[in-house]
C-alpha cells in the first residue's frame, strides 16, 4: 500500500482535534464520575442524556432506540425477562455513497456501591476511573473524530450511524438485533473499545456463548427421608465437573463454569440447581463441536433418576476471524497511523465485543479504536489522556480517507461477501 501523505486541509482537521485535548480530558473526568453500571438504569439514562448533549453539534437525527428484552434463568429457576434502557443512535446522511457504522457502549461493569465511583490522576497523563478506558474515553475519541470529519471538505461523501448501547458488558442481548441491522447496511464498521496501553489493537476475536443448565429434582427431609429426595445441586455439580473436563480436548475451545445457584437449608435435599457457564471458540466449527458436547452432557444429566435438565442460552457472539476483509481494515488503520507517527500493531484475543456482532452481519470492522488503556474491568482501570486526541486523529484520518475514496469501503465489504 502506498504511503499516505496528508494535505493541508487534512492537517487543519487534526490541528483542531489536538486543540480539543483539554476539553476531551474534562469530559472523560465528568463521564467517569457518572455510575453507569449495566444494571443501573438511572445512571445509564444520565449517560445517554450526556451523549445527546455532546453529540448534538454533529447534526443528524438523534433518537432513543428501545431494546427488546432478553430472558434469563432467575435464582428461583424461572425464566424471566431482562429489560434494558434505550440505546443512543445518531444517523447522519443516510443516502451518502459511503456508509459507516460506529459503535460503542455507555455501560460499565461497576455497579453502584462497588467502591470504584470516581476518577483520580496517577500522573499527568494517566487517569484511573470507572469507564475511563472502557469505554467512555473511547466514546470521546469517536465524537471528536466525527467532529473532525464534519469540519473537512469531504464530509458529505459519508453517511454514518452511531449506536451507543447500554448492555455491551452483559452480552449485547438487547442491542444485538440493532447491531445486526446496522452492520448489514454499512460498508465498514468502527468500534471504540480500548487499545492496549502500548497502542496495539485486537486482531481476531474468539466467539462467546453464555449458558445456564437448570436442574430440577425432588425436595425431601435430609434426615428422615433423604432417600426420597433427588439432589439437583449434585446433578448440576456433576454436569459442571464433566463440562470442565472438556477443556483441553479441542484446541482454542474453553469452558468456564462460573457459578452454581440453588439449594437452601442444610436439612433439605435441594430440588433446584443451576450451573452457569461460558464457552469461547475460535471458529464456527468449534462452536458446532462445543454445542454437541454440551447437548450430550445435558442429555446425560436429564437421564439421572428424578432429575429434569433444561439448557438456556447459546452462542450470541460468533468468532471474528482475521479474514481478508478485516485484514484490509487493519492495513488501512496502520496506513492512517503512519503520517501521525503511530506504529499500529494488533494481536489476537479471546475477548469479545460489538465487533463480533458487526462481523456476523457481514460488516468488516476494526474494534479497538479507543484510548490506550489497561486493567479494564478492575478498580485499577486506566486511560492515557494523551491518547484521546491521538486516537481521535487516527479515526479522523480514516474517515477522511473513506470519504475521499483512498480507502475503498465498498471493496472491504465485497471482500467480506466473497466477491473481491
CSV table of C-alpha atoms in Angstrom, one decimal:
chain,number,residue,atom,x,y,z
A,1,UNK,CA,0.0,0.0,0.0
A,2,UNK,CA,1.3,3.4,-1.0
A,3,UNK,CA,2.4,5.6,2.0
A,4,UNK,CA,-0.3,8.1,2.9
A,5,UNK,CA,0.5,11.8,2.8
A,6,UNK,CA,-1.8,14.3,4.4
A,7,UNK,CA,-2.6,17.6,2.8
A,8,UNK,CA,-3.1,21.0,4.3
A,9,UNK,CA,-6.9,20.6,4.7
A,10,UNK,CA,-6.5,17.2,6.5
A,11,UNK,CA,-3.8,18.7,8.7
A,12,UNK,CA,-6.1,21.5,9.6
A,13,UNK,CA,-8.7,19.0,10.9
A,14,UNK,CA,-6.0,17.3,13.0
A,15,UNK,CA,-4.8,20.6,14.4
A,16,UNK,CA,-8.4,21.3,15.5
A,17,UNK,CA,-8.7,17.9,17.2
A,18,UNK,CA,-5.4,18.4,19.0
A,19,UNK,CA,-6.6,21.8,20.2
A,20,UNK,CA,-9.6,20.0,21.9
A,21,UNK,CA,-7.3,17.9,24.2
A,22,UNK,CA,-8.2,19.9,27.3
A,23,UNK,CA,-12.0,19.6,26.6
A,24,UNK,CA,-11.6,15.9,26.0
A,25,UNK,CA,-9.8,15.4,29.3
A,26,UNK,CA,-12.5,17.4,31.2
A,27,UNK,CA,-15.2,15.3,29.5
A,28,UNK,CA,-13.7,11.9,30.4
A,29,UNK,CA,-13.4,13.1,34.0
A,30,UNK,CA,-17.0,14.1,34.1
A,31,UNK,CA,-18.3,10.9,32.5
A,32,UNK,CA,-16.2,8.7,34.7
A,33,UNK,CA,-17.9,10.2,37.7
A,34,UNK,CA,-21.3,9.0,36.4
A,35,UNK,CA,-22.0,5.5,37.5
A,36,UNK,CA,-23.5,3.7,34.5
A,37,UNK,CA,-23.2,0.1,35.6
A,38,UNK,CA,-25.1,-2.2,33.3
A,39,UNK,CA,-28.0,-2.7,35.7
A,40,UNK,CA,-28.1,0.9,36.9
A,41,UNK,CA,-31.0,2.3,34.9
A,42,UNK,CA,-30.8,5.8,36.4
A,43,UNK,CA,-27.1,6.1,35.7
A,44,UNK,CA,-27.4,4.7,32.2
A,45,UNK,CA,-30.1,7.3,31.4
A,46,UNK,CA,-27.9,10.0,32.8
A,47,UNK,CA,-25.1,9.0,30.5
A,48,UNK,CA,-27.5,8.8,27.5
A,49,UNK,CA,-28.6,12.4,28.2
A,50,UNK,CA,-24.9,13.4,28.2
A,51,UNK,CA,-24.5,11.7,24.8
A,52,UNK,CA,-27.4,13.5,23.4
A,53,UNK,CA,-26.0,16.8,24.5
A,54,UNK,CA,-22.4,16.2,23.4
A,55,UNK,CA,-23.2,14.6,20.0
A,56,UNK,CA,-25.9,17.2,19.1
A,57,UNK,CA,-23.4,19.6,17.4
A,58,UNK,CA,-22.8,16.9,14.7
A,59,UNK,CA,-26.4,17.4,13.4
A,60,UNK,CA,-28.2,14.4,12.1
A,61,UNK,CA,-31.1,12.5,13.6
A,62,UNK,CA,-30.6,11.6,17.3
A,63,UNK,CA,-33.1,9.3,18.9
A,64,UNK,CA,-33.5,6.7,21.7
A,65,UNK,CA,-33.8,3.2,20.4
A,66,UNK,CA,-35.9,0.9,22.6
A,67,UNK,CA,-34.4,-2.5,23.0
A,68,UNK,CA,-36.3,-5.8,23.2
A,69,UNK,CA,-35.9,-7.7,26.5
A,70,UNK,CA,-33.9,-10.9,26.7
A,71,UNK,CA,-34.5,-13.8,29.0
A,72,UNK,CA,-32.6,-15.3,31.9
A,73,UNK,CA,-32.9,-18.2,34.4
A,74,UNK,CA,-33.5,-16.4,37.7
A,75,UNK,CA,-32.3,-17.6,41.0
A,76,UNK,CA,-35.6,-19.4,41.6
A,77,UNK,CA,-35.2,-21.3,38.4
A,78,UNK,CA,-37.9,-19.5,36.5
A,79,UNK,CA,-37.4,-17.9,33.1
A,80,UNK,CA,-37.8,-14.1,33.3
A,81,UNK,CA,-37.4,-11.1,31.0
A,82,UNK,CA,-34.4,-8.8,31.3
A,83,UNK,CA,-35.3,-5.2,30.4
A,84,UNK,CA,-32.8,-2.6,29.1
A,85,UNK,CA,-32.7,1.1,29.0
A,86,UNK,CA,-32.7,2.6,25.4
A,87,UNK,CA,-29.7,2.8,23.2
A,88,UNK,CA,-28.4,6.1,21.8
A,89,UNK,CA,-28.5,6.4,18.0
A,90,UNK,CA,-27.4,9.1,15.6
A,91,UNK,CA,-28.0,8.9,11.9
A,92,UNK,CA,-26.2,11.3,9.5
A,93,UNK,CA,-26.6,11.5,5.7
A,94,UNK,CA,-28.3,8.0,5.2
A,95,UNK,CA,-28.2,8.5,1.4
A,96,UNK,CA,-24.5,9.2,1.1
A,97,UNK,CA,-22.5,6.8,-1.1
A,98,UNK,CA,-20.2,5.5,1.7
A,99,UNK,CA,-21.9,4.1,4.7
A,100,UNK,CA,-20.1,3.5,8.0
A,101,UNK,CA,-21.4,2.3,11.4
A,102,UNK,CA,-19.6,3.4,14.5
A,103,UNK,CA,-20.4,1.6,17.7
A,104,UNK,CA,-19.7,1.8,21.4
A,105,UNK,CA,-21.3,1.3,24.8
A,106,UNK,CA,-22.0,3.6,27.8
A,107,UNK,CA,-22.4,0.8,30.4
A,108,UNK,CA,-19.6,-0.3,32.6
A,109,UNK,CA,-19.0,-3.3,34.8
A,110,UNK,CA,-19.1,-1.2,38.0
A,111,UNK,CA,-22.4,-1.3,39.9
A,112,UNK,CA,-23.4,1.4,42.4
A,113,UNK,CA,-21.7,0.7,45.7
A,114,UNK,CA,-18.8,-1.1,44.1
A,115,UNK,CA,-16.3,1.3,45.8
A,116,UNK,CA,-15.0,2.4,42.4
A,117,UNK,CA,-17.1,5.5,41.8
A,118,UNK,CA,-14.8,8.4,40.7
A,119,UNK,CA,-11.6,9.3,39.0
A,120,UNK,CA,-8.1,10.2,40.2
A,121,UNK,CA,-4.9,11.1,38.5
A,122,UNK,CA,-2.0,8.7,38.9
A,123,UNK,CA,0.4,11.0,36.9
A,124,UNK,CA,0.0,13.9,34.5
A,125,UNK,CA,-1.1,11.5,31.6
A,126,UNK,CA,-2.8,8.7,33.5
A,127,UNK,CA,-6.4,8.8,34.7
A,128,UNK,CA,-7.7,6.0,36.9
A,129,UNK,CA,-11.5,5.9,36.8
A,130,UNK,CA,-14.5,3.7,36.1
A,131,UNK,CA,-15.0,3.5,32.3
A,132,UNK,CA,-12.2,5.9,31.6
A,133,UNK,CA,-10.9,3.4,29.1
A,134,UNK,CA,-13.8,1.0,28.7
A,135,UNK,CA,-15.2,2.9,27.1
A,136,UNK,CA,-16.2,6.5,28.0
A,137,UNK,CA,-12.8,7.5,26.8
A,138,UNK,CA,-13.5,5.7,23.5
A,139,UNK,CA,-16.8,7.5,23.1
A,140,UNK,CA,-15.0,10.8,23.3
A,141,UNK,CA,-12.5,9.6,20.7
A,142,UNK,CA,-15.4,8.7,18.4
A,143,UNK,CA,-17.1,12.0,19.0
A,144,UNK,CA,-14.1,14.2,18.2
A,145,UNK,CA,-13.2,12.1,15.1
A,146,UNK,CA,-16.7,12.7,13.8
A,147,UNK,CA,-16.5,16.4,14.6
A,148,UNK,CA,-13.2,16.5,12.7
A,149,UNK,CA,-14.8,14.8,9.7
A,150,UNK,CA,-17.7,17.4,9.7
A,151,UNK,CA,-15.1,20.2,9.6
A,152,UNK,CA,-13.5,18.7,6.5
A,153,UNK,CA,-14.5,19.4,2.9
A,154,UNK,CA,-15.4,15.7,2.2
A,155,UNK,CA,-18.0,15.1,4.9
A,156,UNK,CA,-20.9,14.9,2.5
A,157,UNK,CA,-19.4,11.7,1.0
A,158,UNK,CA,-20.0,9.7,4.2
A,159,UNK,CA,-23.2,8.7,5.8
A,160,UNK,CA,-22.9,7.1,9.2
A,161,UNK,CA,-24.9,5.6,12.0
A,162,UNK,CA,-23.7,5.8,15.6
A,163,UNK,CA,-25.0,3.2,18.1
A,164,UNK,CA,-24.0,3.5,21.7
A,165,UNK,CA,-25.6,0.7,23.7
A,166,UNK,CA,-26.4,0.2,27.4
A,167,UNK,CA,-25.8,-3.6,27.5
A,168,UNK,CA,-22.4,-4.5,25.9
A,169,UNK,CA,-20.8,-5.5,29.2
A,170,UNK,CA,-23.6,-8.1,29.7
A,171,UNK,CA,-23.6,-9.6,26.3
A,172,UNK,CA,-25.4,-7.1,24.0
A,173,UNK,CA,-28.5,-9.3,24.1
A,174,UNK,CA,-30.8,-6.3,23.8
A,175,UNK,CA,-28.8,-4.3,21.3
A,176,UNK,CA,-27.7,-7.3,19.3
A,177,UNK,CA,-30.5,-7.1,16.7
A,178,UNK,CA,-29.9,-3.4,16.2
A,179,UNK,CA,-26.2,-4.0,15.7
A,180,UNK,CA,-27.0,-6.7,13.1
A,181,UNK,CA,-29.3,-4.4,11.2
A,182,UNK,CA,-26.7,-1.6,11.1
A,183,UNK,CA,-24.0,-4.0,10.1
A,184,UNK,CA,-26.0,-5.3,7.2
A,185,UNK,CA,-26.5,-1.8,5.9
A,186,UNK,CA,-22.9,-0.5,6.3
A,187,UNK,CA,-19.8,-0.9,4.2
A,188,UNK,CA,-17.5,-1.0,7.2
A,189,UNK,CA,-17.6,-0.6,11.0
A,190,UNK,CA,-15.5,1.2,13.6
A,191,UNK,CA,-15.8,0.3,17.2
A,192,UNK,CA,-14.2,2.1,20.2
A,193,UNK,CA,-13.1,-0.5,22.7
A,194,UNK,CA,-9.8,0.5,24.3
A,195,UNK,CA,-6.5,-0.4,22.6
A,196,UNK,CA,-3.7,-1.8,24.8
A,197,UNK,CA,-1.6,0.6,26.7
A,198,UNK,CA,1.2,0.3,24.0
A,199,UNK,CA,-1.3,1.1,21.3
A,200,UNK,CA,-1.8,-2.4,19.9
A,201,UNK,CA,-5.2,-3.3,18.6
A,202,UNK,CA,-7.2,-6.5,19.0
A,203,UNK,CA,-7.0,-8.7,15.9
A,204,UNK,CA,-9.0,-11.9,15.5
A,205,UNK,CA,-11.5,-12.4,18.3
A,206,UNK,CA,-13.0,-15.6,19.7
A,207,UNK,CA,-16.7,-16.2,19.7
A,208,UNK,CA,-18.6,-16.5,23.0
A,209,UNK,CA,-21.7,-18.2,24.4
A,210,UNK,CA,-23.3,-17.9,27.8
A,211,UNK,CA,-25.4,-20.8,29.1
A,212,UNK,CA,-27.4,-21.9,32.2
A,213,UNK,CA,-28.3,-25.5,32.9
A,214,UNK,CA,-31.3,-25.7,35.2
A,215,UNK,CA,-31.7,-29.0,37.1
A,216,UNK,CA,-34.9,-29.8,38.9
A,217,UNK,CA,-35.0,-32.7,41.4
A,218,UNK,CA,-37.2,-33.5,44.4
A,219,UNK,CA,-37.1,-31.9,47.8
A,220,UNK,CA,-37.1,-34.2,50.9
A,221,UNK,CA,-36.1,-34.1,54.6
A,222,UNK,CA,-32.4,-34.6,54.7
A,223,UNK,CA,-32.7,-36.9,57.8
A,224,UNK,CA,-36.0,-38.7,57.8
A,225,UNK,CA,-36.5,-39.1,54.0
A,226,UNK,CA,-33.2,-38.5,52.3
A,227,UNK,CA,-33.7,-41.5,50.1
A,228,UNK,CA,-36.8,-39.9,48.6
A,229,UNK,CA,-35.0,-36.8,47.5
A,230,UNK,CA,-33.3,-36.2,44.2
A,231,UNK,CA,-30.5,-33.7,44.7
A,232,UNK,CA,-30.4,-31.1,41.9
A,233,UNK,CA,-27.3,-29.4,43.3
A,234,UNK,CA,-25.4,-32.7,42.9
A,235,UNK,CA,-26.7,-33.1,39.4
A,236,UNK,CA,-25.7,-29.5,38.4
A,237,UNK,CA,-22.2,-30.0,40.1
A,238,UNK,CA,-21.7,-33.3,38.2
A,239,UNK,CA,-22.6,-31.6,35.0
A,240,UNK,CA,-20.1,-28.8,35.9
A,241,UNK,CA,-17.3,-31.3,36.5
A,242,UNK,CA,-17.9,-33.1,33.2
A,243,UNK,CA,-18.1,-29.8,31.4
A,244,UNK,CA,-14.8,-28.6,32.9
A,245,UNK,CA,-13.2,-31.9,31.8
A,246,UNK,CA,-13.9,-30.9,28.1
A,247,UNK,CA,-11.1,-28.2,28.5
A,248,UNK,CA,-8.1,-29.3,26.5
A,249,UNK,CA,-10.0,-31.7,24.3
A,250,UNK,CA,-10.1,-29.2,21.4
A,251,UNK,CA,-7.5,-26.5,20.8
A,252,UNK,CA,-8.7,-22.9,21.4
A,253,UNK,CA,-12.0,-24.0,23.0
A,254,UNK,CA,-12.6,-23.2,26.6
A,255,UNK,CA,-15.4,-24.0,29.0
A,256,UNK,CA,-15.6,-21.8,32.1
A,257,UNK,CA,-18.0,-22.8,34.9
A,258,UNK,CA,-18.8,-19.5,36.7
A,259,UNK,CA,-21.5,-20.2,39.2
A,260,UNK,CA,-23.9,-22.8,40.7
A,261,UNK,CA,-27.1,-21.5,42.2
A,262,UNK,CA,-29.9,-23.2,44.1
A,263,UNK,CA,-30.3,-25.2,47.3
A,264,UNK,CA,-31.2,-23.8,50.7
A,265,UNK,CA,-31.3,-25.1,54.2
A,266,UNK,CA,-28.9,-27.9,55.0
A,267,UNK,CA,-31.7,-30.2,56.2
A,268,UNK,CA,-33.4,-30.2,52.9
A,269,UNK,CA,-32.4,-32.2,49.8
A,270,UNK,CA,-32.2,-29.4,47.2
A,271,UNK,CA,-34.7,-29.5,44.4
A,272,UNK,CA,-33.1,-26.8,42.2
A,273,UNK,CA,-29.6,-26.5,40.9
A,274,UNK,CA,-28.4,-24.0,38.2
A,275,UNK,CA,-25.0,-24.3,36.6
A,276,UNK,CA,-23.9,-21.1,34.7
A,277,UNK,CA,-21.0,-21.2,32.3
A,278,UNK,CA,-19.3,-19.5,29.4
A,279,UNK,CA,-17.8,-21.1,26.2
A,280,UNK,CA,-15.1,-19.5,24.0
A,281,UNK,CA,-14.5,-20.8,20.5
A,282,UNK,CA,-12.1,-19.7,17.7
A,283,UNK,CA,-14.2,-20.9,14.7
A,284,UNK,CA,-17.7,-21.8,13.8
A,285,UNK,CA,-16.7,-25.5,13.6
A,286,UNK,CA,-15.5,-25.1,17.2
A,287,UNK,CA,-18.9,-23.8,18.2
A,288,UNK,CA,-20.7,-26.7,16.5
A,289,UNK,CA,-18.4,-29.2,18.3
A,290,UNK,CA,-18.8,-27.4,21.7
A,291,UNK,CA,-22.6,-27.3,21.4
A,292,UNK,CA,-22.7,-31.0,20.5
A,293,UNK,CA,-20.6,-31.9,23.6
A,294,UNK,CA,-22.8,-29.7,25.8
A,295,UNK,CA,-26.0,-31.2,24.5
A,296,UNK,CA,-24.6,-34.7,25.2
A,297,UNK,CA,-23.9,-33.7,28.8
A,298,UNK,CA,-27.4,-32.2,29.1
A,299,UNK,CA,-28.9,-35.4,27.9
A,300,UNK,CA,-26.8,-37.4,30.3
A,301,UNK,CA,-27.9,-35.2,33.2
A,302,UNK,CA,-31.5,-35.3,32.2
A,303,UNK,CA,-31.3,-39.2,32.3
A,304,UNK,CA,-30.4,-39.2,36.0
A,305,UNK,CA,-33.1,-40.7,38.2
A,306,UNK,CA,-35.6,-38.0,39.2
A,307,UNK,CA,-33.7,-35.1,37.5
A,308,UNK,CA,-35.1,-32.8,34.8
A,309,UNK,CA,-32.4,-30.8,33.0
A,310,UNK,CA,-33.1,-27.8,30.7
A,311,UNK,CA,-30.4,-25.7,28.9
A,312,UNK,CA,-30.9,-22.0,28.4
A,313,UNK,CA,-28.7,-19.7,26.4
A,314,UNK,CA,-26.4,-20.1,23.4
A,315,UNK,CA,-23.7,-18.5,21.3
A,316,UNK,CA,-24.5,-14.8,20.9
A,317,UNK,CA,-21.2,-13.5,19.6
A,318,UNK,CA,-19.7,-15.6,16.7
A,319,UNK,CA,-16.0,-15.6,16.2
A,320,UNK,CA,-14.4,-12.7,14.3
A,321,UNK,CA,-11.5,-14.1,12.3
A,322,UNK,CA,-8.7,-12.1,10.6
A,323,UNK,CA,-10.4,-12.6,7.3
A,324,UNK,CA,-9.2,-10.8,4.1
A,325,UNK,CA,-11.8,-8.1,4.7
A,326,UNK,CA,-10.9,-7.5,8.3
A,327,UNK,CA,-7.2,-7.6,7.4
A,328,UNK,CA,-7.8,-4.9,4.8
A,329,UNK,CA,-9.4,-2.7,7.6
A,330,UNK,CA,-6.3,-3.2,9.8
A,331,UNK,CA,-4.0,-2.4,6.9
A,332,UNK,CA,-5.9,0.9,6.4
A,333,UNK,CA,-5.7,1.6,10.1
A,334,UNK,CA,-1.9,1.1,10.0
A,335,UNK,CA,-1.7,3.3,6.9
A,336,UNK,CA,-3.7,6.1,8.7
A,337,UNK,CA,-1.4,5.9,11.7
A,338,UNK,CA,1.9,6.3,9.8
A,339,UNK,CA,1.7,10.0,9.0
A,340,UNK,CA,0.8,10.5,12.7
A,341,UNK,CA,3.9,8.7,13.8
A,342,UNK,CA,1.9,5.7,15.1
A,343,UNK,CA,3.1,2.1,14.5
A,344,UNK,CA,-0.2,0.3,14.6
A,345,UNK,CA,0.1,-3.4,15.5
A,346,UNK,CA,-2.5,-6.0,16.5
A,347,UNK,CA,-2.8,-9.3,18.3
A,348,UNK,CA,-5.5,-12.0,18.5
A,349,UNK,CA,-7.6,-12.1,21.7
A,350,UNK,CA,-10.1,-14.3,23.4
A,351,UNK,CA,-12.2,-11.3,24.3
A,352,UNK,CA,-15.4,-10.4,22.5
A,353,UNK,CA,-17.1,-7.1,21.7
A,354,UNK,CA,-19.6,-5.5,19.3
A,355,UNK,CA,-17.1,-6.1,16.5
A,356,UNK,CA,-18.1,-9.7,16.7
A,357,UNK,CA,-21.7,-8.7,16.2
A,358,UNK,CA,-20.9,-6.5,13.2
A,359,UNK,CA,-18.8,-9.2,11.5
A,360,UNK,CA,-21.6,-11.7,12.0
A,361,UNK,CA,-23.8,-9.4,9.8
A,362,UNK,CA,-21.1,-9.3,7.1
A,363,UNK,CA,-19.5,-5.9,8.1
A,364,UNK,CA,-15.7,-5.8,8.2
A,365,UNK,CA,-14.5,-3.7,11.1
A,366,UNK,CA,-11.8,-2.5,13.5
A,367,UNK,CA,-12.9,-2.7,17.0
A,368,UNK,CA,-10.2,-1.2,19.3
A,369,UNK,CA,-10.1,2.4,18.1
A,370,UNK,CA,-10.5,3.8,21.5
A,371,UNK,CA,-8.0,5.2,24.0
A,372,UNK,CA,-4.8,3.4,25.1
A,373,UNK,CA,-5.7,1.8,28.4
A,374,UNK,CA,-5.1,-1.1,30.8
A,375,UNK,CA,-6.6,-3.1,33.7
A,376,UNK,CA,-10.1,-2.7,32.4
A,377,UNK,CA,-12.9,-4.4,34.5
A,378,UNK,CA,-11.0,-3.7,37.7
A,379,UNK,CA,-10.5,-0.8,40.1
A,380,UNK,CA,-7.1,-0.3,38.5
A,381,UNK,CA,-8.6,0.7,35.2
A,382,UNK,CA,-6.5,3.5,33.5
A,383,UNK,CA,-6.6,5.5,30.3
A,384,UNK,CA,-3.8,7.6,28.9
A,385,UNK,CA,-5.1,11.2,28.4
A,386,UNK,CA,-2.6,11.9,25.6
A,387,UNK,CA,-4.3,9.1,23.6
A,388,UNK,CA,-7.6,11.0,23.5
A,389,UNK,CA,-6.5,13.4,20.7
A,390,UNK,CA,-4.1,10.8,19.3
A,391,UNK,CA,-6.7,8.2,18.7
A,392,UNK,CA,-9.3,10.8,17.6
A,393,UNK,CA,-6.8,11.9,14.9
A,394,UNK,CA,-6.3,8.3,13.8
A,395,UNK,CA,-10.0,7.8,13.3
A,396,UNK,CA,-10.4,11.2,11.6
A,397,UNK,CA,-7.7,10.3,9.1
A,398,UNK,CA,-9.5,7.0,8.4
A,399,UNK,CA,-12.9,8.7,8.0
A,400,UNK,CA,-11.4,11.3,5.6
A,401,UNK,CA,-9.7,8.6,3.5
A,402,UNK,CA,-13.0,6.7,3.3
A,403,UNK,CA,-14.7,9.9,2.2
A,404,UNK,CA,-12.1,10.7,-0.4
A,405,UNK,CA,-12.1,7.1,-1.8
A,406,UNK,CA,-8.5,6.5,-0.9
A,407,UNK,CA,-9.7,3.7,1.4
A,408,UNK,CA,-12.4,1.9,-0.6
A,409,UNK,CA,-15.0,0.9,1.9
A,410,UNK,CA,-17.1,-0.9,-0.7
A,411,UNK,CA,-14.1,-3.0,-1.6
A,412,UNK,CA,-13.8,-4.2,2.0
A,413,UNK,CA,-17.5,-5.1,2.0
A,414,UNK,CA,-17.1,-7.0,-1.2
A,415,UNK,CA,-14.2,-9.0,0.3
A,416,UNK,CA,-16.4,-9.9,3.2
A,417,UNK,CA,-19.1,-11.2,0.8
A,418,UNK,CA,-16.5,-13.2,-1.1
A,419,UNK,CA,-16.8,-11.0,-4.2
A,420,UNK,CA,-13.4,-9.4,-4.1
